[in-house]
mmCIF file with all atom_site columns, C-alpha atoms in Angstrom:
data_model
loop_
_atom_site.group_PDB
_atom_site.id
_atom_site.type_symbol
_atom_site.label_atom_id
_atom_site.label_alt_id
_atom_site.label_comp_id
_atom_site.label_asym_id
_atom_site.label_entity_id
_atom_site.label_seq_id
_atom_site.pdbx_PDB_ins_code
_atom_site.Cartn_x
_atom_site.Cartn_y
_atom_site.Cartn_z
_atom_site.occupancy
_atom_site.B_iso_or_equiv
_atom_site.pdbx_formal_charge
_atom_site.auth_seq_id
_atom_site.auth_comp_id
_atom_site.auth_asym_id
_atom_site.auth_atom_id
_atom_site.pdbx_PDB_model_num
ATOM 1   C CA . SER A 1 1   ? -0.005 -0.005 -0.006  1.00 77.00 ? 1   SER A CA 1
ATOM 2   C CA . ALA A 1 2   ? 1.008  3.630  -0.342  1.00 90.00 ? 2   ALA A CA 1
ATOM 3   C CA . GLY A 1 3   ? -0.007 7.159  0.491   1.00 91.00 ? 3   GLY A CA 1
ATOM 4   C CA . ILE A 1 4   ? -0.434 7.668  -3.239  1.00 93.00 ? 4   ILE A CA 1
ATOM 5   C CA . SER A 1 5   ? -0.527 4.683  -5.590  1.00 91.00 ? 5   SER A CA 1
ATOM 6   C CA . MET A 1 6   ? -0.661 4.638  -9.381  1.00 89.00 ? 6   MET A CA 1
ATOM 7   C CA . GLN A 1 7   ? -0.763 1.553  -11.589 1.00 90.00 ? 7   GLN A CA 1
ATOM 8   C CA . ALA A 1 8   ? -0.717 1.627  -15.421 1.00 86.00 ? 8   ALA A CA 1
ATOM 9   C CA . ALA A 1 9   ? -1.204 5.434  -15.424 1.00 84.00 ? 9   ALA A CA 1
ATOM 10  C CA . ILE A 1 10  ? 0.094  7.378  -18.366 1.00 79.00 ? 10  ILE A CA 1
ATOM 11  C CA . LYS A 1 11  ? -0.163 11.144 -18.586 1.00 80.00 ? 11  LYS A CA 1
ATOM 12  C CA . GLU A 1 12  ? -1.249 12.268 -22.064 1.00 75.00 ? 12  GLU A CA 1
ATOM 13  C CA . GLY A 1 13  ? -1.688 16.068 -22.207 1.00 71.00 ? 13  GLY A CA 1
ATOM 14  C CA . GLY A 1 14  ? -3.014 18.288 -19.472 1.00 63.00 ? 14  GLY A CA 1
ATOM 15  C CA . LEU A 1 15  ? -1.368 18.712 -16.136 1.00 62.00 ? 15  LEU A CA 1
ATOM 16  C CA . GLY A 1 16  ? -1.900 15.387 -14.308 1.00 77.00 ? 16  GLY A CA 1
ATOM 17  C CA . LEU A 1 17  ? 0.457  16.440 -11.535 1.00 89.00 ? 17  LEU A CA 1
ATOM 18  C CA . ILE A 1 18  ? 1.270  14.924 -8.148  1.00 94.00 ? 18  ILE A CA 1
ATOM 19  C CA . PHE A 1 19  ? 2.269  17.976 -6.093  1.00 95.00 ? 19  PHE A CA 1
ATOM 20  C CA . ASN A 1 20  ? 2.139  19.734 -2.740  1.00 96.00 ? 20  ASN A CA 1
ATOM 21  C CA . ASN A 1 21  ? 1.392  16.566 -0.741  1.00 95.00 ? 21  ASN A CA 1
ATOM 22  C CA . LEU A 1 22  ? 2.478  15.756 2.745   1.00 94.00 ? 22  LEU A CA 1
ATOM 23  C CA . ILE A 1 23  ? 2.774  12.007 3.210   1.00 94.00 ? 23  ILE A CA 1
ATOM 24  C CA . TYR A 1 24  ? 3.816  10.900 6.660   1.00 90.00 ? 24  TYR A CA 1
ATOM 25  C CA . GLY A 1 25  ? 3.816  7.168  6.735   1.00 79.00 ? 25  GLY A CA 1
ATOM 26  C CA . ASN A 1 26  ? 3.852  4.199  8.990   1.00 71.00 ? 26  ASN A CA 1
ATOM 27  C CA . GLY A 1 27  ? 3.748  0.861  7.170   1.00 76.00 ? 27  GLY A CA 1
ATOM 28  C CA . PHE A 1 28  ? 3.681  1.886  3.515   1.00 87.00 ? 28  PHE A CA 1
ATOM 29  C CA . ASN A 1 29  ? 5.430  3.561  0.607   1.00 92.00 ? 29  ASN A CA 1
ATOM 30  C CA . GLY A 1 30  ? 4.929  7.281  0.164   1.00 94.00 ? 30  GLY A CA 1
ATOM 31  C CA . ILE A 1 31  ? 4.328  7.371  -3.590  1.00 95.00 ? 31  ILE A CA 1
ATOM 32  C CA . ARG A 1 32  ? 4.133  4.003  -5.329  1.00 94.00 ? 32  ARG A CA 1
ATOM 33  C CA . MET A 1 33  ? 4.102  3.849  -9.145  1.00 93.00 ? 33  MET A CA 1
ATOM 34  C CA . LEU A 1 34  ? 3.801  0.596  -11.102 1.00 94.00 ? 34  LEU A CA 1
ATOM 35  C CA . ALA A 1 35  ? 4.013  0.746  -14.909 1.00 92.00 ? 35  ALA A CA 1
ATOM 36  C CA . SER A 1 36  ? 3.206  4.443  -14.779 1.00 91.00 ? 36  SER A CA 1
ATOM 37  C CA . ASP A 1 37  ? 4.717  6.913  -17.210 1.00 90.00 ? 37  ASP A CA 1
ATOM 38  C CA . LYS A 1 38  ? 5.125  10.646 -17.816 1.00 91.00 ? 38  LYS A CA 1
ATOM 39  C CA . ILE A 1 39  ? 3.804  11.678 -14.363 1.00 93.00 ? 39  ILE A CA 1
ATOM 40  C CA . PRO A 1 40  ? 5.229  14.893 -12.843 1.00 94.00 ? 40  PRO A CA 1
ATOM 41  C CA . ILE A 1 41  ? 5.949  14.640 -9.095  1.00 96.00 ? 41  ILE A CA 1
ATOM 42  C CA . TYR A 1 42  ? 6.743  18.049 -7.630  1.00 97.00 ? 42  TYR A CA 1
ATOM 43  C CA . PHE A 1 43  ? 7.094  19.693 -4.218  1.00 97.00 ? 43  PHE A CA 1
ATOM 44  C CA . ASN A 1 44  ? 6.023  16.741 -2.028  1.00 97.00 ? 44  ASN A CA 1
ATOM 45  C CA . THR A 1 45  ? 7.246  16.096 1.510   1.00 96.00 ? 45  THR A CA 1
ATOM 46  C CA . ILE A 1 46  ? 7.324  12.360 2.165   1.00 96.00 ? 46  ILE A CA 1
ATOM 47  C CA . GLN A 1 47  ? 8.596  10.863 5.449   1.00 95.00 ? 47  GLN A CA 1
ATOM 48  C CA . ILE A 1 48  ? 8.517  7.128  6.182   1.00 93.00 ? 48  ILE A CA 1
ATOM 49  C CA . ASN A 1 49  ? 8.727  6.198  9.868   1.00 88.00 ? 49  ASN A CA 1
ATOM 50  C CA . ASP A 1 50  ? 7.736  2.538  10.313  1.00 75.00 ? 50  ASP A CA 1
ATOM 51  C CA . GLY A 1 51  ? 10.688 0.221  10.617  1.00 63.00 ? 51  GLY A CA 1
ATOM 52  C CA . SER A 1 52  ? 8.768  -3.034 10.502  1.00 63.00 ? 52  SER A CA 1
ATOM 53  C CA . SER A 1 53  ? 9.408  -3.657 6.760   1.00 68.00 ? 53  SER A CA 1
ATOM 54  C CA . PRO A 1 54  ? 12.603 -3.418 4.768   1.00 74.00 ? 54  PRO A CA 1
ATOM 55  C CA . ASP A 1 55  ? 10.794 -2.292 1.619   1.00 82.00 ? 55  ASP A CA 1
ATOM 56  C CA . HIS A 1 56  ? 9.059  0.972  2.491   1.00 89.00 ? 56  HIS A CA 1
ATOM 57  C CA . TYR A 1 57  ? 10.374 3.882  0.488   1.00 94.00 ? 57  TYR A CA 1
ATOM 58  C CA . PRO A 1 58  ? 9.372  7.544  0.151   1.00 96.00 ? 58  PRO A CA 1
ATOM 59  C CA . ILE A 1 59  ? 9.164  7.014  -3.661  1.00 96.00 ? 59  ILE A CA 1
ATOM 60  C CA . TYR A 1 60  ? 8.944  3.565  -5.197  1.00 95.00 ? 60  TYR A CA 1
ATOM 61  C CA . LEU A 1 61  ? 8.920  3.136  -9.041  1.00 95.00 ? 61  LEU A CA 1
ATOM 62  C CA . TYR A 1 62  ? 8.650  -0.157 -10.821 1.00 95.00 ? 62  TYR A CA 1
ATOM 63  C CA . SER A 1 63  ? 8.591  -0.375 -14.593 1.00 95.00 ? 63  SER A CA 1
ATOM 64  C CA . SER A 1 64  ? 7.844  3.376  -14.752 1.00 92.00 ? 64  SER A CA 1
ATOM 65  C CA . ASP A 1 65  ? 9.416  5.568  -17.387 1.00 91.00 ? 65  ASP A CA 1
ATOM 66  C CA . SER A 1 66  ? 9.696  9.209  -18.332 1.00 92.00 ? 66  SER A CA 1
ATOM 67  C CA . ASN A 1 67  ? 8.433  10.587 -15.045 1.00 94.00 ? 67  ASN A CA 1
ATOM 68  C CA . THR A 1 68  ? 9.703  13.895 -13.632 1.00 95.00 ? 68  THR A CA 1
ATOM 69  C CA . ILE A 1 69  ? 10.577 13.857 -9.895  1.00 97.00 ? 69  ILE A CA 1
ATOM 70  C CA . MET A 1 70  ? 11.698 17.243 -8.661  1.00 97.00 ? 70  MET A CA 1
ATOM 71  C CA . ASN A 1 71  ? 11.707 19.476 -5.581  1.00 97.00 ? 71  ASN A CA 1
ATOM 72  C CA . ASN A 1 72  ? 10.666 16.734 -3.125  1.00 98.00 ? 72  ASN A CA 1
ATOM 73  C CA . HIS A 1 73  ? 11.815 15.958 0.453   1.00 97.00 ? 73  HIS A CA 1
ATOM 74  C CA . LEU A 1 74  ? 12.301 12.189 0.418   1.00 97.00 ? 74  LEU A CA 1
ATOM 75  C CA . ILE A 1 75  ? 12.878 11.171 3.984   1.00 96.00 ? 75  ILE A CA 1
ATOM 76  C CA . SER A 1 76  ? 13.401 7.627  5.274   1.00 95.00 ? 76  SER A CA 1
ATOM 77  C CA . MET A 1 77  ? 13.676 7.361  9.064   1.00 92.00 ? 77  MET A CA 1
ATOM 78  C CA . VAL A 1 78  ? 13.691 3.574  8.828   1.00 91.00 ? 78  VAL A CA 1
ATOM 79  C CA . GLY A 1 79  ? 16.995 3.097  6.957   1.00 91.00 ? 79  GLY A CA 1
ATOM 80  C CA . THR A 1 80  ? 15.600 2.271  3.538   1.00 93.00 ? 80  THR A CA 1
ATOM 81  C CA . PRO A 1 81  ? 16.791 4.277  0.546   1.00 95.00 ? 81  PRO A CA 1
ATOM 82  C CA . SER A 1 82  ? 14.839 7.537  -0.111  1.00 96.00 ? 82  SER A CA 1
ATOM 83  C CA . LEU A 1 83  ? 14.255 6.605  -3.731  1.00 97.00 ? 83  LEU A CA 1
ATOM 84  C CA . TYR A 1 84  ? 13.766 3.146  -5.241  1.00 96.00 ? 84  TYR A CA 1
ATOM 85  C CA . GLY A 1 85  ? 13.528 2.490  -8.965  1.00 96.00 ? 85  GLY A CA 1
ATOM 86  C CA . SER A 1 86  ? 13.564 -0.852 -10.725 1.00 96.00 ? 86  SER A CA 1
ATOM 87  C CA . GLN A 1 87  ? 13.163 -1.032 -14.504 1.00 95.00 ? 87  GLN A CA 1
ATOM 88  C CA . ALA A 1 88  ? 12.927 2.800  -14.274 1.00 93.00 ? 88  ALA A CA 1
ATOM 89  C CA . TYR A 1 89  ? 14.253 4.424  -17.456 1.00 91.00 ? 89  TYR A CA 1
ATOM 90  C CA . ASN A 1 90  ? 14.276 7.957  -18.936 1.00 93.00 ? 90  ASN A CA 1
ATOM 91  C CA . ASN A 1 91  ? 13.042 9.569  -15.709 1.00 94.00 ? 91  ASN A CA 1
ATOM 92  C CA . ILE A 1 92  ? 14.057 13.174 -14.971 1.00 95.00 ? 92  ILE A CA 1
ATOM 93  C CA . VAL A 1 93  ? 15.057 13.300 -11.355 1.00 96.00 ? 93  VAL A CA 1
ATOM 94  C CA . ASP A 1 94  ? 16.600 16.479 -9.823  1.00 96.00 ? 94  ASP A CA 1
ATOM 95  C CA . ASN A 1 95  ? 16.408 19.087 -7.050  1.00 96.00 ? 95  ASN A CA 1
ATOM 96  C CA . ASN A 1 96  ? 15.325 16.618 -4.433  1.00 98.00 ? 96  ASN A CA 1
ATOM 97  C CA . ASN A 1 97  ? 16.442 16.327 -0.787  1.00 98.00 ? 97  ASN A CA 1
ATOM 98  C CA . TYR A 1 98  ? 17.299 12.736 -0.057  1.00 98.00 ? 98  TYR A CA 1
ATOM 99  C CA . TYR A 1 99  ? 17.648 11.792 3.602   1.00 97.00 ? 99  TYR A CA 1
ATOM 100 C CA . SER A 1 100 ? 17.920 8.276  5.031   1.00 96.00 ? 100 SER A CA 1
ATOM 101 C CA . THR A 1 101 ? 19.046 7.027  8.398   1.00 94.00 ? 101 THR A CA 1
ATOM 102 C CA . GLY A 1 102 ? 20.451 4.017  6.523   1.00 94.00 ? 102 GLY A CA 1
ATOM 103 C CA . SER A 1 103 ? 23.505 3.542  4.308   1.00 95.00 ? 103 SER A CA 1
ATOM 104 C CA . TYR A 1 104 ? 21.880 4.307  0.968   1.00 96.00 ? 104 TYR A CA 1
ATOM 105 C CA . LEU A 1 105 ? 20.164 7.347  -0.454  1.00 97.00 ? 105 LEU A CA 1
ATOM 106 C CA . ALA A 1 106 ? 18.801 5.579  -3.522  1.00 97.00 ? 106 ALA A CA 1
ATOM 107 C CA . ASP A 1 107 ? 18.445 2.096  -4.987  1.00 96.00 ? 107 ASP A CA 1
ATOM 108 C CA . TRP A 1 108 ? 18.230 2.694  -8.780  1.00 96.00 ? 108 TRP A CA 1
ATOM 109 C CA . ASN A 1 109 ? 17.905 -0.098 -11.292 1.00 95.00 ? 109 ASN A CA 1
ATOM 110 C CA . GLY A 1 110 ? 19.875 -2.500 -9.049  1.00 95.00 ? 110 GLY A CA 1
ATOM 111 C CA . THR A 1 111 ? 22.533 -0.057 -7.906  1.00 96.00 ? 111 THR A CA 1
ATOM 112 C CA . LYS A 1 112 ? 22.668 1.083  -4.313  1.00 97.00 ? 112 LYS A CA 1
ATOM 113 C CA . ILE A 1 113 ? 23.813 4.707  -4.127  1.00 97.00 ? 113 ILE A CA 1
ATOM 114 C CA . SER A 1 114 ? 25.296 5.852  -0.836  1.00 96.00 ? 114 SER A CA 1
ATOM 115 C CA . ASN A 1 115 ? 26.624 9.290  -1.663  1.00 94.00 ? 115 ASN A CA 1
ATOM 116 C CA . ILE A 1 116 ? 24.879 12.356 -3.054  1.00 95.00 ? 116 ILE A CA 1
ATOM 117 C CA . SER A 1 117 ? 28.022 13.294 -5.002  1.00 94.00 ? 117 SER A CA 1
ATOM 118 C CA . THR A 1 118 ? 27.815 10.109 -7.080  1.00 93.00 ? 118 THR A CA 1
ATOM 119 C CA . ILE A 1 119 ? 24.083 9.971  -7.632  1.00 94.00 ? 119 ILE A CA 1
ATOM 120 C CA . SER A 1 120 ? 24.300 11.595 -11.065 1.00 94.00 ? 120 SER A CA 1
ATOM 121 C CA . SER A 1 121 ? 26.570 8.706  -12.209 1.00 95.00 ? 121 SER A CA 1
ATOM 122 C CA . TYR A 1 122 ? 23.529 6.442  -11.960 1.00 94.00 ? 122 TYR A CA 1
ATOM 123 C CA . ILE A 1 123 ? 20.681 8.964  -12.465 1.00 95.00 ? 123 ILE A CA 1
ATOM 124 C CA . PRO A 1 124 ? 22.256 11.350 -15.020 1.00 94.00 ? 124 PRO A CA 1
ATOM 125 C CA . SER A 1 125 ? 19.646 14.148 -14.708 1.00 95.00 ? 125 SER A CA 1
ATOM 126 C CA . ASP A 1 126 ? 20.150 14.309 -10.913 1.00 96.00 ? 126 ASP A CA 1
ATOM 127 C CA . ILE A 1 127 ? 22.789 17.039 -10.568 1.00 95.00 ? 127 ILE A CA 1
ATOM 128 C CA . HIS A 1 128 ? 21.206 19.497 -8.134  1.00 95.00 ? 128 HIS A CA 1
ATOM 129 C CA . SER A 1 129 ? 19.857 17.214 -5.401  1.00 97.00 ? 129 SER A CA 1
ATOM 130 C CA . MET A 1 130 ? 21.102 17.333 -1.798  1.00 97.00 ? 130 MET A CA 1
ATOM 131 C CA . SER A 1 131 ? 21.155 15.220 1.257   1.00 97.00 ? 131 SER A CA 1
ATOM 132 C CA . PHE A 1 132 ? 20.337 16.883 4.543   1.00 97.00 ? 132 PHE A CA 1
ATOM 133 C CA . ASP A 1 133 ? 18.097 16.106 7.525   1.00 96.00 ? 133 ASP A CA 1
ATOM 134 C CA . PRO A 1 134 ? 15.514 18.840 7.000   1.00 96.00 ? 134 PRO A CA 1
ATOM 135 C CA . LEU A 1 135 ? 15.009 19.235 10.758  1.00 95.00 ? 135 LEU A CA 1
ATOM 136 C CA . PHE A 1 136 ? 11.296 19.449 10.616  1.00 92.00 ? 136 PHE A CA 1
ATOM 137 C CA . PHE A 1 137 ? 9.761  21.374 13.490  1.00 89.00 ? 137 PHE A CA 1
ATOM 138 C CA . ASN A 1 138 ? 8.059  18.234 14.765  1.00 85.00 ? 138 ASN A CA 1
ATOM 139 C CA . ASP A 1 139 ? 5.982  15.273 13.591  1.00 81.00 ? 139 ASP A CA 1
ATOM 140 C CA . THR A 1 140 ? 2.946  17.443 12.881  1.00 84.00 ? 140 THR A CA 1
ATOM 141 C CA . ILE A 1 141 ? 4.559  20.586 11.531  1.00 87.00 ? 141 ILE A CA 1
ATOM 142 C CA . PHE A 1 142 ? 6.697  19.669 8.514   1.00 91.00 ? 142 PHE A CA 1
ATOM 143 C CA . LYS A 1 143 ? 8.450  23.007 8.098   1.00 90.00 ? 143 LYS A CA 1
ATOM 144 C CA . PRO A 1 144 ? 12.176 22.503 7.555   1.00 93.00 ? 144 PRO A CA 1
ATOM 145 C CA . TYR A 1 145 ? 14.554 24.419 9.814   1.00 93.00 ? 145 TYR A CA 1
ATOM 146 C CA . ASN A 1 146 ? 17.768 23.290 8.177   1.00 94.00 ? 146 ASN A CA 1
ATOM 147 C CA . SER A 1 147 ? 18.982 26.328 6.142   1.00 94.00 ? 147 SER A CA 1
ATOM 148 C CA . ASN A 1 148 ? 20.712 24.013 3.685   1.00 93.00 ? 148 ASN A CA 1
ATOM 149 C CA . VAL A 1 149 ? 17.350 22.884 2.233   1.00 92.00 ? 149 VAL A CA 1
ATOM 150 C CA . LEU A 1 150 ? 15.759 26.313 2.001   1.00 93.00 ? 150 LEU A CA 1
ATOM 151 C CA . ASN A 1 151 ? 15.625 28.276 -1.269  1.00 93.00 ? 151 ASN A CA 1
ATOM 152 C CA . ASN A 1 152 ? 17.097 25.364 -3.212  1.00 92.00 ? 152 ASN A CA 1
ATOM 153 C CA . GLY A 1 153 ? 14.157 24.393 -5.412  1.00 93.00 ? 153 GLY A CA 1
ATOM 154 C CA . GLN A 1 154 ? 13.633 24.970 -9.069  1.00 94.00 ? 154 GLN A CA 1
ATOM 155 C CA . PHE A 1 155 ? 10.698 27.133 -10.007 1.00 94.00 ? 155 PHE A CA 1
ATOM 156 C CA . ILE A 1 156 ? 7.854  25.153 -11.713 1.00 94.00 ? 156 ILE A CA 1
ATOM 157 C CA . THR A 1 157 ? 5.481  27.438 -13.643 1.00 91.00 ? 157 THR A CA 1
ATOM 158 C CA . ASP A 1 158 ? 2.367  25.295 -12.997 1.00 88.00 ? 158 ASP A CA 1
ATOM 159 C CA . ILE A 1 159 ? 2.869  25.316 -9.169  1.00 93.00 ? 159 ILE A CA 1
ATOM 160 C CA . LEU A 1 160 ? 2.822  28.847 -7.824  1.00 95.00 ? 160 LEU A CA 1
ATOM 161 C CA . TYR A 1 161 ? 1.653  28.048 -4.308  1.00 95.00 ? 161 TYR A CA 1
ATOM 162 C CA . ASP A 1 162 ? 2.910  25.640 -1.605  1.00 92.00 ? 162 ASP A CA 1
ATOM 163 C CA . PHE A 1 163 ? 0.692  23.270 0.405   1.00 88.00 ? 163 PHE A CA 1
ATOM 164 C CA . GLU A 1 164 ? 0.045  26.043 2.950   1.00 89.00 ? 164 GLU A CA 1
ATOM 165 C CA . ASP A 1 165 ? -1.212 28.275 0.126   1.00 93.00 ? 165 ASP A CA 1
ATOM 166 C CA . ASN A 1 166 ? 1.832  30.619 0.303   1.00 93.00 ? 166 ASN A CA 1
ATOM 167 C CA . LEU A 1 167 ? 3.142  32.039 -2.935  1.00 95.00 ? 167 LEU A CA 1
ATOM 168 C CA . ARG A 1 168 ? 6.415  30.411 -3.948  1.00 94.00 ? 168 ARG A CA 1
ATOM 169 C CA . ASP A 1 169 ? 9.530  32.429 -4.731  1.00 93.00 ? 169 ASP A CA 1
ATOM 170 C CA . THR A 1 170 ? 9.896  32.473 -8.552  1.00 93.00 ? 170 THR A CA 1
ATOM 171 C CA . LEU A 1 171 ? 13.730 32.376 -8.418  1.00 93.00 ? 171 LEU A CA 1
ATOM 172 C CA . THR A 1 172 ? 14.607 30.046 -5.580  1.00 92.00 ? 172 THR A CA 1
ATOM 173 C CA . PRO A 1 173 ? 11.508 28.363 -4.081  1.00 93.00 ? 173 PRO A CA 1
ATOM 174 C CA . ASP A 1 174 ? 11.804 26.118 -1.080  1.00 91.00 ? 174 ASP A CA 1
ATOM 175 C CA . ILE A 1 175 ? 11.534 22.441 -1.786  1.00 89.00 ? 175 ILE A CA 1
#
């Protein structure tokens, strides 16, 4: 199960965005996509907290291609990688904050990636992502207090407001 689950979804025209979601999870994946293509995933905060399963990820892609994953906080407090992709090709991934209490930030097409500086070797589009504990205020207020993650997003024309309905900065929006 997942906070948001898509199976055999293909975006053809229109917006069809997954954006501005707060997914705080115990016992499931944050966003789970199976055979789903061309879906934009922007400005989501996903934190997984349940340590009872070794396969709960903030974002889980299987056989999903040409998706865009940008400006997300992908937080695993259970030691699993923040991003999992298997048979995931031609995806555009960038400007995300990966944080895991485990050894790996991502597991991408069979390669476990432990260091943010090498992530673009395996996910070529991912050159602006970072890896910091966002230091959320608490488990009910997910406002980051780590200055390293503030003002580091990329502006997305279709998403002018954040999930608190505040206007985003058009030059350097928060993730």
